[in-house]
Amino acid sequence: MLVLYSGRKNEFEADEFAFKLGYGHGLTATLDIIAQHPPAHGLWKALYSTHPDTNDRIGKLQILGVEYSRY
């Protein structure tokens, strides 16, 4: 459980770093695409399950200041 928490925390930190570099909107758009098409099985599903919820990541990026709407 601690490893999963640590990995998820690292993802949020990486997202914040990408935002600071100016990639917040692009990352949010990509995460939105991923959220609409989650992997069904196999390696990608295993990797996906170790990351924070995609919508939570988008929400945190919006808190940082990314103006994003999928519509």
Coordinates of N, CA and C in Angstrom, one line a residue:
M1 N 0.8 -1.2 0.0 CA 0.0 0.0 0.0 C 0.9 1.3 0.0
L2 N 1.9 1.2 0.8 CA 2.8 2.4 0.8 C 3.5 2.6 -0.5
V3 N 3.8 1.6 -1.2 CA 4.4 1.7 -2.5 C 3.5 2.4 -3.5
L4 N 2.2 1.9 -3.5 CA 1.2 2.5 -4.4 C 1.0 3.9 -4.0
Y5 N 0.9 4.3 -2.8 CA 0.7 5.7 -2.4 C 1.9 6.5 -2.9
S6 N 3.1 6.0 -2.7 CA 4.3 6.8 -3.1 C 4.3 7.0 -4.6
G7 N 3.9 5.9 -5.3 CA 3.9 6.1 -6.8 C 2.9 7.1 -7.3
R8 N 1.7 7.1 -6.6 CA 0.7 8.0 -7.0 C 1.1 9.5 -6.6
K9 N 1.7 9.6 -5.5 CA 2.2 10.9 -5.1 C 3.2 11.4 -6.1
N10 N 4.1 10.6 -6.5 CA 5.1 10.9 -7.5 C 4.5 11.4 -8.8
E11 N 3.4 10.7 -9.2 CA 2.7 11.2 -10.4 C 2.1 12.6 -10.3
F12 N 1.5 12.9 -9.1 CA 1.0 14.2 -9.0 C 2.2 15.3 -9.0
E13 N 3.3 14.9 -8.4 CA 4.5 15.8 -8.5 C 5.0 15.9 -9.9
A14 N 5.0 14.9 -10.7 CA 5.4 15.0 -12.1 C 4.5 15.8 -12.9
D15 N 3.2 15.7 -12.6 CA 2.2 16.5 -13.3 C 2.4 18.0 -13.0
E16 N 2.7 18.3 -11.7 CA 3.0 19.7 -11.3 C 4.2 20.2 -12.0
F17 N 5.2 19.4 -12.1 CA 6.5 19.8 -12.8 C 6.2 20.1 -14.3
A18 N 5.4 19.2 -14.9 CA 5.0 19.4 -16.3 C 4.3 20.8 -16.5
F19 N 3.4 21.0 -15.5 CA 2.6 22.3 -15.5 C 3.6 23.5 -15.5
K20 N 4.6 23.4 -14.6 CA 5.5 24.5 -14.4 C 6.4 24.7 -15.7
L21 N 6.6 23.6 -16.4 CA 7.3 23.8 -17.7 C 6.5 24.3 -18.8
G22 N 5.2 24.4 -18.6 CA 4.3 24.9 -19.6 C 3.5 23.9 -20.4
Y23 N 3.5 22.6 -19.9 CA 2.8 21.6 -20.6 C 1.5 21.2 -19.9
G24 N 1.0 22.0 -19.0 CA -0.2 21.7 -18.3 C -1.4 21.4 -19.2
H25 N -1.6 22.3 -20.2 CA -2.8 22.1 -21.0 C -2.7 20.8 -21.9
G26 N -1.5 20.6 -22.4 CA -1.3 19.4 -23.2 C -1.5 18.1 -22.4
L27 N -0.9 18.1 -21.2 CA -1.0 17.0 -20.3 C -2.5 16.7 -19.9
T28 N -3.2 17.8 -19.6 CA -4.6 17.7 -19.3 C -5.4 17.1 -20.4
A29 N -5.2 17.5 -21.6 CA -5.9 17.0 -22.8 C -5.5 15.5 -23.0
T30 N -4.3 15.2 -22.8 CA -3.9 13.7 -23.0 C -4.6 12.9 -21.9
L31 N -4.6 13.4 -20.7 CA -5.2 12.6 -19.6 C -6.7 12.5 -19.8
D32 N -7.3 13.5 -20.4 CA -8.7 13.4 -20.8 C -9.0 12.3 -21.8
I33 N -8.1 12.2 -22.8 CA -8.3 11.1 -23.8 C -8.1 9.7 -23.1
I34 N -7.1 9.6 -22.2 CA -6.9 8.4 -21.5 C -8.1 8.0 -20.6
A35 N -8.7 9.0 -20.0 CA -9.9 8.7 -19.1 C -11.0 8.2 -19.9
Q36 N -11.1 8.6 -21.2 CA -12.3 8.2 -22.0 C -12.0 6.8 -22.6
H37 N -10.8 6.3 -22.6 CA -10.5 5.0 -23.2 C -9.5 4.2 -22.3
P38 N -10.0 3.9 -21.1 CA -9.1 3.1 -20.2 C -8.7 1.8 -20.8
P39 N -7.5 1.3 -20.5 CA -7.1 0.0 -21.0 C -8.0 -1.2 -20.4
A40 N -8.3 -2.1 -21.2 CA -9.2 -3.2 -20.8 C -8.4 -4.3 -20.1
H41 N -7.2 -4.6 -20.5 CA -6.5 -5.7 -19.9 C -5.0 -5.7 -20.2
G42 N -4.2 -6.6 -19.7 CA -2.8 -6.7 -20.0 C -1.9 -5.7 -19.2
L43 N -0.8 -5.5 -19.8 CA 0.3 -4.7 -19.2 C -0.2 -3.2 -19.0
W44 N -0.9 -2.7 -20.0 CA -1.3 -1.3 -19.8 C -2.3 -1.1 -18.7
K45 N -3.2 -2.1 -18.5 CA -4.1 -2.0 -17.4 C -3.4 -2.1 -16.1
A46 N -2.4 -2.9 -16.0 CA -1.6 -3.0 -14.7 C -0.9 -1.7 -14.4
L47 N -0.3 -1.1 -15.4 CA 0.3 0.2 -15.2 C -0.7 1.3 -14.9
Y48 N -1.8 1.3 -15.5 CA -2.9 2.2 -15.3 C -3.3 2.2 -13.9
S49 N -3.4 1.0 -13.3 CA -3.9 0.8 -12.0 C -3.0 1.3 -10.9
T50 N -1.7 1.5 -11.2 CA -0.8 2.0 -10.2 C -0.7 3.5 -10.2
H51 N -1.4 4.2 -11.1 CA -1.5 5.6 -11.2 C -2.7 6.2 -10.5
P52 N -2.7 7.5 -10.1 CA -3.9 8.1 -9.5 C -5.0 8.1 -10.6
D53 N -6.2 8.3 -10.1 CA -7.3 8.4 -11.0 C -7.1 9.6 -11.9
T54 N -7.3 9.3 -13.2 CA -7.0 10.3 -14.2 C -7.8 11.6 -14.0
N55 N -9.1 11.5 -13.6 CA -9.9 12.7 -13.3 C -9.3 13.5 -12.1
D56 N -8.8 12.8 -11.1 CA -8.1 13.5 -10.0 C -6.9 14.3 -10.5
R57 N -6.1 13.7 -11.4 CA -5.0 14.4 -11.9 C -5.4 15.6 -12.7
I58 N -6.4 15.5 -13.5 CA -6.9 16.7 -14.2 C -7.4 17.7 -13.3
G59 N -8.1 17.3 -12.2 CA -8.6 18.3 -11.2 C -7.4 19.0 -10.5
K60 N -6.4 18.3 -10.2 CA -5.2 19.0 -9.5 C -4.5 19.9 -10.5
L61 N -4.5 19.6 -11.8 CA -3.9 20.5 -12.8 C -4.7 21.8 -12.9
Q62 N -6.1 21.6 -12.8 CA -6.9 22.8 -12.9 C -6.8 23.6 -11.6
I63 N -6.5 23.0 -10.5 CA -6.3 23.8 -9.3 C -5.0 24.6 -9.4
L64 N -4.0 24.0 -10.1 CA -2.7 24.7 -10.4 C -2.9 25.9 -11.3
G65 N -4.0 25.9 -12.1 CA -4.2 27.0 -13.0 C -4.5 26.6 -14.5
V66 N -4.5 25.4 -14.8 CA -4.8 25.0 -16.2 C -6.3 25.2 -16.5
E67 N -6.5 26.0 -17.5 CA -7.9 26.3 -17.9 C -8.2 25.2 -19.0
Y68 N -9.1 24.3 -18.6 CA -9.3 23.2 -19.6 C -10.8 22.8 -19.5
S69 N -11.4 22.5 -20.6 CA -12.7 22.0 -20.7 C -12.7 21.0 -21.9
R70 N -13.2 19.9 -21.8 CA -13.2 18.9 -22.9 C -14.2 19.3 -24.0
Y71 N -15.1 20.3 -23.7 CA -16.1 20.7 -24.7 C -15.6 21.9 -25.5

